[in-house]
Coordinates of N, CA and C in Angstrom, one line a residue:
M235 N 9.3 115.2 127.5 CA 9.6 115.3 129.0 C 8.4 114.6 129.8
A236 N 8.8 113.8 130.7 CA 7.8 113.2 131.6 C 7.0 114.3 132.4
Q237 N 5.7 114.0 132.5 CA 4.9 114.9 133.4 C 5.1 114.6 134.9
I238 N 5.2 115.6 135.6 CA 5.3 115.4 137.1 C 3.9 115.1 137.6
P239 N 3.7 114.0 138.3 CA 2.4 113.6 138.8 C 2.0 114.6 139.9
S240 N 0.7 114.9 139.9 CA 0.2 115.9 140.9 C -0.4 115.2 142.1
V241 N -0.7 113.9 142.0 CA -1.3 113.2 143.2 C -0.7 111.9 143.4
G242 N -1.0 111.3 144.5 CA -0.7 109.9 144.7 C 0.8 109.7 145.2
R243 N 1.2 108.4 145.3 CA 2.5 108.2 145.8 C 3.6 108.6 144.8
S244 N 3.4 108.5 143.5 CA 4.3 109.0 142.5 C 4.7 110.5 142.8
A245 N 3.6 111.3 143.1 CA 3.9 112.7 143.3 C 4.8 112.9 144.5
G246 N 4.5 112.0 145.6 CA 5.3 112.1 146.8 C 6.8 111.8 146.6
R247 N 7.0 110.7 145.7 CA 8.3 110.4 145.3 C 9.1 111.4 144.6
C248 N 8.4 112.0 143.7 CA 9.0 113.1 142.9 C 9.3 114.3 143.7
G249 N 8.4 114.6 144.7 CA 8.7 115.7 145.5 C 9.9 115.5 146.4
E250 N 9.9 114.3 146.9 CA 11.1 113.9 147.8 C 12.4 114.0 147.0
H251 N 12.4 113.5 145.8 CA 13.6 113.5 145.0 C 14.1 115.1 144.8
W252 N 13.1 115.9 144.5 CA 13.4 117.3 144.4 C 14.0 117.9 145.7
L253 N 13.4 117.6 146.8 CA 13.9 118.0 148.1 C 15.3 117.6 148.3
R254 N 15.6 116.4 148.1 CA 16.9 115.8 148.3 C 17.9 116.5 147.3
A255 N 17.5 116.8 146.1 CA 18.4 117.5 145.1 C 18.6 118.9 145.6
E256 N 17.6 119.6 146.1 CA 17.8 121.0 146.7 C 18.7 121.0 147.8
L257 N 18.6 120.0 148.8 CA 19.5 119.9 149.9 C 21.0 119.7 149.4
A258 N 21.1 118.9 148.4 CA 22.5 118.7 147.9 C 23.1 120.0 147.3
R259 N 22.2 120.7 146.6 CA 22.7 122.0 146.1 C 23.1 123.0 147.2
R260 N 22.3 123.0 148.3 CA 22.7 123.9 149.4 C 24.0 123.5 149.9
D261 N 24.3 122.2 150.1 CA 25.6 121.8 150.6 C 26.7 122.2 149.7
E262 N 26.4 122.1 148.4 CA 27.5 122.5 147.4 C 27.8 124.0 147.5
R263 N 26.7 124.8 147.7 CA 26.9 126.3 147.8 C 27.7 126.6 149.0
A264 N 27.4 125.9 150.2 CA 28.1 126.2 151.4 C 29.6 125.7 151.3
A265 N 29.8 124.6 150.6 CA 31.2 124.0 150.5 C 32.0 125.0 149.6
A266 N 31.3 125.5 148.6 CA 32.1 126.4 147.6 C 32.4 127.8 148.2
A267 N 31.7 128.2 149.2 CA 31.8 129.5 149.8 C 33.2 129.8 150.4
L268 N 33.8 128.8 150.9 CA 35.1 129.0 151.7 C 35.7 127.7 152.0
R269 N 37.1 127.7 152.1 CA 37.8 126.5 152.5 C 37.6 126.4 154.0
P270 N 37.3 125.1 154.4 CA 37.2 124.9 155.9 C 38.4 125.4 156.7
D271 N 39.6 125.3 156.2 CA 40.7 125.7 157.0 C 40.8 127.2 157.1
A272 N 39.9 128.0 156.4 CA 40.0 129.4 156.5 C 39.0 129.9 157.6
L273 N 38.3 129.0 158.2 CA 37.4 129.4 159.3 C 38.0 129.3 160.6
P274 N 37.5 130.2 161.6 CA 38.0 130.1 162.9 C 37.5 128.7 163.5
P275 N 38.1 128.2 164.6 CA 37.6 127.0 165.2 C 36.2 127.1 165.6
G276 N 35.4 126.2 165.3 CA 33.9 126.3 165.7 C 33.1 127.0 164.7
G277 N 33.7 127.5 163.7 CA 32.9 128.2 162.7 C 32.5 129.6 163.1
V278 N 31.4 130.1 162.5 CA 30.9 131.5 162.8 C 29.4 131.4 162.9
S279 N 28.8 132.3 163.7 CA 27.4 132.5 163.9 C 27.1 133.9 164.0
V280 N 25.8 134.2 163.8 CA 25.3 135.6 164.0 C 24.3 135.6 165.1
P281 N 24.7 136.2 166.2 CA 23.7 136.4 167.3 C 22.8 137.5 167.0
V282 N 21.5 137.3 167.3 CA 20.4 138.4 167.0 C 19.7 138.6 168.3
A283 N 19.8 139.8 168.8 CA 19.1 140.2 170.0 C 17.6 140.5 169.7
V284 N 16.7 139.9 170.4 CA 15.2 140.2 170.1 C 14.6 140.8 171.3
L285 N 14.2 142.0 171.1 CA 13.4 142.7 172.2 C 11.9 142.3 172.1
R286 N 11.4 142.3 170.9 CA 10.0 141.8 170.7 C 9.9 141.2 169.4
F287 N 8.8 140.4 169.2 CA 8.6 139.6 168.0 C 8.0 140.6 166.9
D288 N 8.7 140.7 165.8 CA 8.3 141.6 164.8 C 8.8 140.9 163.5
P289 N 7.9 140.1 162.9 CA 8.3 139.3 161.7 C 8.8 140.2 160.5
A290 N 8.1 141.3 160.3 CA 8.6 142.2 159.2 C 10.1 142.7 159.4
A291 N 10.3 143.0 160.7 CA 11.7 143.4 161.0 C 12.8 142.3 160.8
V292 N 12.3 141.1 161.1 CA 13.2 139.9 160.9 C 13.6 139.8 159.4
V293 N 12.6 140.0 158.5 CA 12.8 139.8 157.1 C 13.7 141.0 156.6
S294 N 13.2 142.2 156.9 CA 13.9 143.3 156.3 C 15.3 143.5 156.9
G295 N 15.5 143.1 158.2 CA 16.8 143.2 158.9 C 17.7 142.1 158.4
A296 N 17.2 140.9 158.1 CA 18.0 139.9 157.5 C 18.5 140.2 156.2
M297 N 17.7 140.8 155.4 CA 18.1 141.3 154.0 C 19.2 142.3 154.1
A298 N 19.0 143.3 155.0 CA 20.0 144.4 155.1 C 21.3 143.9 155.7
F299 N 21.2 143.1 156.7 CA 22.4 142.6 157.3 C 23.2 141.7 156.3
A300 N 22.6 140.8 155.7 CA 23.3 140.0 154.7 C 23.9 140.8 153.6
A301 N 23.2 141.8 153.1 CA 23.7 142.6 152.0 C 24.9 143.5 152.5
G302 N 24.9 143.8 153.7 CA 26.0 144.7 154.2 C 27.3 144.0 154.6
L303 N 27.3 142.8 154.6 CA 28.5 142.0 154.9 C 29.6 142.2 153.9
G304 N 30.9 142.3 154.4 CA 32.1 142.2 153.5 C 32.2 140.7 153.0
R305 N 33.0 140.6 152.0 CA 33.1 139.3 151.3 C 33.6 138.2 152.3
A306 N 34.6 138.5 153.1 CA 35.1 137.5 154.0 C 34.0 137.0 155.0
D307 N 33.3 137.9 155.6 CA 32.3 137.5 156.5 C 31.1 136.8 155.8
A308 N 30.7 137.3 154.6 CA 29.7 136.7 153.9 C 29.9 135.2 153.6
D309 N 31.2 135.0 153.1 CA 31.6 133.6 152.7 C 31.6 132.8 153.9
A310 N 32.2 133.2 155.0 CA 32.3 132.4 156.2 C 30.9 132.0 156.7
W311 N 30.0 133.0 156.7 CA 28.7 132.7 157.2 C 27.9 131.8 156.3
L312 N 28.1 131.9 155.1 CA 27.4 131.0 154.1 C 27.9 129.6 154.3
H313 N 29.3 129.5 154.4 CA 29.9 128.2 154.6 C 29.3 127.5 155.8
C314 N 28.9 128.3 156.8 CA 28.4 127.7 158.1 C 26.9 127.7 158.1
Y315 N 26.3 127.7 156.8 CA 24.8 127.6 156.6 C 24.1 128.8 157.4
T316 N 24.6 129.9 157.3 CA 24.0 131.1 157.9 C 23.4 130.9 159.3
R317 N 24.3 130.2 160.1 CA 23.9 129.9 161.4 C 23.5 131.2 162.2
A318 N 22.4 131.3 162.9 CA 22.0 132.4 163.7 C 21.5 132.0 165.0
L319 N 21.6 132.8 166.0 CA 21.1 132.5 167.4 C 20.2 133.6 167.8
F320 N 19.0 133.3 168.1 CA 18.0 134.3 168.5 C 18.0 134.4 170.0
L321 N 18.3 135.5 170.6 CA 18.4 135.6 172.1 C 17.6 136.8 172.6
F322 N 16.9 136.7 173.7 CA 16.1 137.8 174.3 C 17.2 138.8 174.8
G323 N 17.0 140.1 174.4 CA 17.8 141.1 174.8 C 17.4 142.5 174.2
N324 N 17.8 143.5 174.9 CA 17.5 144.9 174.5 C 18.7 145.4 173.8
P325 N 18.6 145.7 172.5 CA 19.8 146.2 171.8 C 20.4 147.4 172.4
A326 N 19.6 148.3 173.1 CA 20.2 149.5 173.7 C 21.2 149.1 174.8
N327 N 20.9 148.0 175.4 CA 21.8 147.6 176.6 C 23.0 146.8 176.1
L328 N 23.2 146.6 174.9 CA 24.3 145.8 174.4 C 25.4 146.7 173.8
A329 N 25.1 147.9 173.6 CA 26.0 148.8 172.8 C 27.3 148.8 173.3
G330 N 27.5 148.7 174.7 CA 28.8 148.9 175.3 C 29.7 147.7 175.0
R331 N 29.3 146.5 175.2 CA 30.1 145.3 175.1 C 30.0 144.7 173.7
F332 N 28.8 144.8 173.0 CA 28.6 144.2 171.8 C 27.8 145.1 170.8
P333 N 28.5 146.1 170.3 CA 27.9 147.1 169.5 C 27.3 146.4 168.3
P334 N 25.9 146.5 168.1 CA 25.3 145.8 166.9 C 25.7 146.3 165.6
A335 N 25.8 145.4 164.7 CA 26.2 145.7 163.3 C 24.9 146.4 162.6
L336 N 23.8 146.0 163.1 CA 22.5 146.5 162.5 C 21.4 146.5 163.5
V337 N 20.7 147.6 163.6 CA 19.5 147.6 164.5 C 18.3 147.9 163.7
A338 N 17.2 147.1 163.8 CA 16.0 147.3 163.1 C 15.3 148.5 163.5
P339 N 14.6 149.1 162.6 CA 13.8 150.4 163.0 C 12.9 150.0 164.2
G340 N 12.8 150.8 165.2 CA 12.1 150.6 166.4 C 12.8 149.7 167.4
A341 N 14.0 149.3 167.0 CA 14.9 148.5 167.9 C 14.3 147.2 168.4
A342 N 13.4 146.6 167.6 CA 12.9 145.3 168.0 C 13.9 144.2 168.0
L343 N 14.9 144.3 167.0 CA 15.9 143.3 166.9 C 17.2 144.0 166.5
A344 N 18.3 143.3 166.9 CA 19.6 143.8 166.5 C 20.5 142.7 166.1
W345 N 21.2 142.8 165.0 CA 22.2 141.8 164.5 C 23.6 142.2 165.0
L346 N 24.2 141.4 165.9 CA 25.4 141.8 166.5 C 26.6 141.7 165.6
G347 N 26.6 140.8 164.6 CA 27.7 140.7 163.7 C 28.0 139.1 163.4
V348 N 29.0 138.9 162.6 CA 29.4 137.5 162.4 C 30.6 137.3 163.4
Y349 N 30.2 136.3 164.4 CA 31.0 136.1 165.5 C 31.7 134.7 165.4
D350 N 32.9 134.6 165.9 CA 33.5 133.3 166.1 C 32.8 132.6 167.3
A351 N 33.3 131.4 167.6 CA 32.7 130.7 168.7 C 32.9 131.3 170.1
R352 N 34.1 131.8 170.2 CA 34.5 132.4 171.6 C 33.5 133.6 171.8
R353 N 33.4 134.5 170.9 CA 32.6 135.7 171.1 C 31.1 135.3 171.2
T354 N 30.7 134.3 170.4 CA 29.3 133.9 170.5 C 29.0 133.4 171.8
G355 N 29.9 132.6 172.4 CA 29.7 132.1 173.8 C 29.6 133.2 174.8
Q356 N 30.3 134.3 174.6 CA 30.2 135.4 175.5 C 28.8 136.0 175.5
V357 N 28.2 136.1 174.3 CA 26.9 136.6 174.2 C 25.8 135.6 174.8
R358 N 26.0 134.4 174.5 CA 25.1 133.3 175.1 C 25.1 133.3 176.6
R359 N 26.2 133.6 177.2 CA 26.3 133.7 178.7 C 25.5 134.9 179.2
L360 N 25.4 135.9 178.4 CA 24.7 137.1 178.9 C 23.3 137.2 178.6
L361 N 22.8 136.6 177.5 CA 21.4 136.6 177.1 C 20.8 135.2 177.0
R362 N 19.5 135.1 177.3 CA 18.9 133.8 177.3 C 18.3 133.5 175.9
P363 N 18.2 132.3 175.4 CA 17.6 132.0 174.2 C 16.1 132.3 174.0
V364 N 15.7 132.8 172.9 CA 14.4 132.9 172.6 C 13.6 131.6 172.7
E365 N 12.4 131.6 173.3 CA 11.6 130.5 173.4 C 10.2 130.9 173.5
G366 N 9.3 129.9 173.4 CA 7.9 130.2 173.5 C 7.1 129.7 172.2
A367 N 5.8 129.8 172.3 CA 4.9 129.4 171.1 C 4.9 130.5 170.0
L368 N 4.8 130.0 168.8 CA 4.6 130.9 167.7 C 3.2 131.5 167.7
P369 N 3.1 132.8 167.6 CA 1.8 133.4 167.6 C 1.0 132.8 166.4
A370 N -0.4 132.9 166.5 CA -1.2 132.3 165.5 C -1.1 133.1 164.2
A371 N -1.3 132.4 163.1 CA -1.1 133.1 161.8 C -2.2 134.1 161.7
G372 N -1.8 135.2 161.0 CA -2.7 136.4 160.6 C -2.5 136.7 159.2
P373 N -2.9 137.9 158.9 CA -2.7 138.4 157.5 C -1.2 138.4 157.1
D374 N -1.0 138.4 155.8 CA 0.4 138.5 155.4 C 1.1 139.7 156.0
V375 N 2.4 139.5 156.4 CA 3.3 140.7 156.9 C 4.1 141.1 155.8
V376 N 4.2 142.4 155.5 CA 4.9 143.0 154.4 C 6.1 143.7 154.9
A377 N 7.3 143.3 154.4 CA 8.6 143.9 154.8 C 9.1 144.5 153.5
G378 N 9.4 145.7 153.6 CA 10.0 146.5 152.4 C 9.5 147.9 152.5
A379 N 10.2 148.7 151.6 CA 9.9 150.1 151.6 C 8.6 150.5 151.0
D380 N 8.3 150.0 149.8 CA 7.1 150.5 149.1 C 5.8 149.9 149.4
G381 N 5.8 148.8 150.2 CA 4.5 148.2 150.6 C 3.8 147.4 149.6
R382 N 4.5 147.2 148.4 CA 3.9 146.4 147.3 C 4.7 145.2 147.1
P383 N 4.3 144.1 147.7 CA 5.2 143.0 147.6 C 5.5 142.4 146.2
E384 N 6.8 142.2 145.9 CA 7.3 141.6 144.7 C 7.6 140.2 144.9
W385 N 7.7 139.7 146.2 CA 8.1 138.4 146.5 C 7.2 137.9 147.6
L386 N 7.0 136.6 147.6 CA 6.2 135.9 148.7 C 7.0 134.8 149.4
L387 N 7.1 135.0 150.7 CA 7.8 133.9 151.4 C 6.8 133.2 152.3
R388 N 6.5 131.9 152.0 CA 5.6 131.1 152.8 C 6.4 130.2 153.7
V389 N 6.0 130.1 154.9 CA 6.6 129.3 155.9 C 5.5 128.3 156.4
A390 N 5.9 127.0 156.4 CA 5.0 126.0 156.9 C 5.2 125.9 158.4
S391 N 4.2 126.4 159.1 CA 4.3 126.6 160.5 C 3.9 125.4 161.4
A392 N 3.3 124.4 160.9 CA 2.8 123.3 161.7 C 3.9 122.7 162.5
G393 N 3.8 122.6 163.8 CA 4.7 122.0 164.6 C 5.9 123.0 165.0
L394 N 5.9 124.2 164.6 CA 7.0 125.1 164.8 C 6.8 125.9 166.1
D395 N 7.8 126.0 166.9 CA 7.7 127.0 168.0 C 8.3 128.3 167.5
L396 N 8.3 129.3 168.3 CA 8.9 130.6 167.9 C 10.3 130.6 167.5
P397 N 11.2 130.0 168.2 CA 12.6 130.1 167.8 C 12.8 129.3 166.5
R398 N 12.2 128.2 166.2 CA 12.4 127.5 164.9 C 11.8 128.3 163.8
Y399 N 10.7 128.9 164.0 CA 10.2 129.8 163.0 C 11.1 130.9 162.6
L400 N 11.7 131.6 163.5 CA 12.7 132.6 163.3 C 13.8 132.1 162.6
V401 N 14.3 131.0 163.0 CA 15.5 130.4 162.2 C 15.1 130.1 160.7
H402 N 14.0 129.5 160.5 CA 13.7 129.2 159.1 C 13.4 130.5 158.3
V403 N 12.8 131.4 158.8 CA 12.6 132.7 158.1 C 14.0 133.3 157.8
H404 N 14.8 133.5 158.8 CA 16.1 134.1 158.7 C 17.0 133.4 157.7
H405 N 17.1 132.1 157.8 CA 17.9 131.3 157.0 C 17.5 131.6 155.4
T406 N 16.2 131.4 155.2 CA 15.8 131.6 153.8 C 16.1 132.9 153.2
V407 N 15.8 134.0 154.0 CA 16.0 135.4 153.4 C 17.5 135.6 153.4
A408 N 18.3 135.3 154.4 CA 19.8 135.7 154.4 C 20.5 134.9 153.3
E409 N 20.1 133.6 153.0 CA 20.8 132.9 152.0 C 20.4 133.3 150.6
A410 N 19.1 133.7 150.5 CA 18.7 134.2 149.2 C 19.4 135.5 148.8
V411 N 19.7 136.4 149.8 CA 20.4 137.6 149.5 C 21.9 137.2 149.2
L412 N 22.5 136.4 150.0 CA 23.9 136.1 149.9 C 24.2 135.4 148.5
T413 N 23.3 134.6 148.0 CA 23.5 134.0 146.8 C 23.0 134.8 145.5
G414 N 22.5 136.0 145.8 CA 22.1 136.8 144.7 C 20.8 136.6 144.2
V415 N 20.0 135.9 144.8 CA 18.6 135.5 144.3 C 17.7 136.6 144.7
L416 N 17.7 137.2 146.0 CA 16.8 138.2 146.4 C 17.5 139.5 146.5
P417 N 17.0 140.5 145.9 CA 17.6 141.8 145.9 C 17.4 142.4 147.4
P418 N 18.4 143.0 148.0 CA 18.2 143.4 149.4 C 17.2 144.5 149.6
A419 N 16.9 145.2 148.5 CA 15.8 146.3 148.6 C 14.5 145.7 148.3
A420 N 14.3 144.4 148.1 CA 13.0 143.9 147.7 C 11.9 144.1 148.8
T421 N 10.7 144.0 148.3 CA 9.5 144.0 149.3 C 9.0 142.7 149.3
V422 N 8.9 142.0 150.5 CA 8.5 140.6 150.6 C 7.3 140.5 151.5
A423 N 6.3 139.7 151.1 CA 5.2 139.4 151.9 C 5.5 138.0 152.6
L424 N 5.4 138.0 153.9 CA 5.6 136.8 154.7 C 4.3 136.3 155.0
R425 N 4.1 135.0 154.8 CA 2.8 134.3 155.0 C 3.1 133.0 155.8
Q426 N 2.3 132.7 156.8 CA 2.3 131.4 157.5 C 1.2 130.5 156.8
V427 N 1.7 129.3 156.6 CA 0.7 128.3 156.0 C 0.9 127.1 156.9
T428 N 0.0 126.2 156.9 CA 0.1 125.0 157.7 C 1.2 124.1 157.1
A429 N 1.3 123.8 155.9 CA 2.2 123.0 155.3 C 2.5 123.3 153.8
L430 N 3.6 122.9 153.3 CA 4.0 123.2 151.9 C 4.1 121.8 151.2
D431 N 3.4 121.6 150.1 CA 3.5 120.3 149.3 C 4.7 120.4 148.3
P432 N 5.7 119.6 148.5 CA 6.9 119.7 147.6 C 6.6 119.6 146.2
A433 N 5.6 118.6 145.8 CA 5.3 118.5 144.4 C 4.7 119.7 143.8
V434 N 3.9 120.4 144.6 CA 3.3 121.6 144.1 C 4.3 122.8 144.1
V435 N 5.1 123.0 145.1 CA 6.1 124.0 145.1 C 7.1 123.8 144.0
E436 N 7.5 122.6 143.7 CA 8.5 122.3 142.7 C 8.0 122.9 141.3
R437 N 6.6 122.7 141.0 CA 6.1 123.1 139.8 C 6.1 124.7 139.7
E438 N 6.1 125.3 140.9 CA 6.0 126.8 140.9 C 7.4 127.4 140.6
D439 N 8.5 126.6 140.6 CA 9.8 127.0 140.3 C 10.2 128.2 141.3
P440 N 10.3 127.8 142.6 CA 10.6 128.9 143.6 C 12.0 129.4 143.4
A441 N 12.2 130.6 143.9 CA 13.5 131.2 143.8 C 14.4 130.6 144.8
Y442 N 13.9 130.3 146.0 CA 14.8 129.7 147.1 C 13.9 128.9 148.0
V443 N 14.4 127.9 148.5 CA 13.6 127.1 149.5 C 14.5 126.8 150.7
R444 N 13.8 126.4 151.8 CA 14.4 126.0 153.0 C 13.9 124.6 153.3
I445 N 14.8 123.7 153.4 CA 14.5 122.3 153.6 C 15.2 121.7 154.9
V446 N 14.5 121.1 155.7 CA 15.2 120.5 156.9 C 15.5 119.1 156.6
P447 N 16.8 118.7 156.7 CA 17.2 117.3 156.4 C 16.5 116.3 157.3
P448 N 16.4 115.0 156.9 CA 15.9 114.0 157.8 C 16.7 113.9 159.1
A449 N 16.0 113.7 160.1 CA 16.8 113.5 161.5 C 17.5 112.2 161.5
A450 N 18.8 112.2 161.9 CA 19.5 111.0 162.0 C 19.0 110.0 163.0
D451 N 18.4 110.5 164.1 CA 17.9 109.7 165.1 C 16.3 109.5 165.1
S452 N 15.7 109.8 163.9 CA 14.3 109.6 163.7 C 13.9 108.2 163.9
A453 N 12.7 108.0 164.6 CA 12.1 106.7 164.8 C 11.4 106.2 163.5
T454 N 11.2 107.1 162.5 CA 10.5 106.8 161.3 C 11.4 105.9 160.5
P455 N 10.9 104.8 160.0 CA 11.8 103.8 159.2 C 12.6 104.5 158.0
Q456 N 11.8 105.4 157.3 CA 12.4 106.1 156.2 C 12.2 107.6 156.3
P457 N 12.9 108.2 157.2 CA 12.7 109.7 157.4 C 12.9 110.5 156.1
R458 N 12.1 111.5 155.9 CA 12.1 112.3 154.7 C 12.5 113.7 155.0
P459 N 13.2 114.4 154.1 CA 13.4 115.8 154.3 C 12.0 116.6 154.3
R460 N 12.0 117.7 155.0 CA 10.7 118.5 155.1 C 11.0 119.9 154.5
L461 N 10.0 120.3 153.6 CA 10.1 121.6 153.1 C 9.3 122.6 154.0
V462 N 10.1 123.5 154.5 CA 9.6 124.5 155.5 C 9.4 125.9 155.1
A463 N 10.0 126.3 154.0 CA 9.8 127.6 153.4 C 10.1 127.7 151.9
A464 N 9.3 128.5 151.3 CA 9.5 128.7 149.9 C 9.4 130.2 149.5
L465 N 10.3 130.7 148.8 CA 10.4 132.1 148.3 C 10.1 132.1 146.8
T466 N 9.1 132.8 146.4 CA 8.7 132.9 145.0 C 8.5 134.4 144.6
R467 N 8.8 134.7 143.4 CA 8.6 136.1 142.9 C 7.1 136.2 142.4
T468 N 6.5 137.2 142.8 CA 5.0 137.4 142.5 C 4.8 138.5 141.4
T469 N 5.9 139.2 141.0 CA 5.7 140.2 139.9 C 7.0 140.0 139.0
P470 N 6.8 140.3 137.7 CA 8.0 140.2 136.9 C 9.1 141.1 137.2
A471 N 10.3 140.6 137.0 CA 11.5 141.5 137.3 C 11.5 142.8 136.5
R472 N 11.9 143.9 137.1 CA 11.8 145.1 136.4 C 13.1 145.3 135.5

């Protein structure tokens, strides 16, 4: 078997080939989840009300929410690439019109449910989108019951604002649970890094990755996909 180069242009090409293959696999998983004609018009989304930034609650809540979905909602959401909308709002004030499906401990965030386009639009008219800068990286944040991380989620935060960071973390965790890769009761360490090298991460054999496709309107002559998150197991399976 040919060695994967670790440096130079060849390593970059190998890493890009792996990224494109992973993107294709994600498309296959989404397509296999549900027939398009079984979706409501406009697909489905999950509005998440954010009272305050709590990255541990984002991870643990995304795991619990994804694990608690019925088969129909899980398949529809996966088919729509686990689309989520992060909106500023107090979960306590939404209970009347939009009872949350899941509220994080401390009520920092609430997952309203798997909504069709009409109901999502109603929420968007009521709450404003999360915006702002991503707080500076600090120590690892641990999400889980026992405090001893079995998994590590690294997010390449260079160039990310707060809403995009939330989207990447949420996508990675939710899809890993929905596809059976990440146990919903797992303990995960969340770490901000500047960047992730695809050639290095590929050799680590990650359990799940989040890759941003090349932008169709990019001014770069040959735009490349970008690796923004990698989930790896840090302890042997029990």
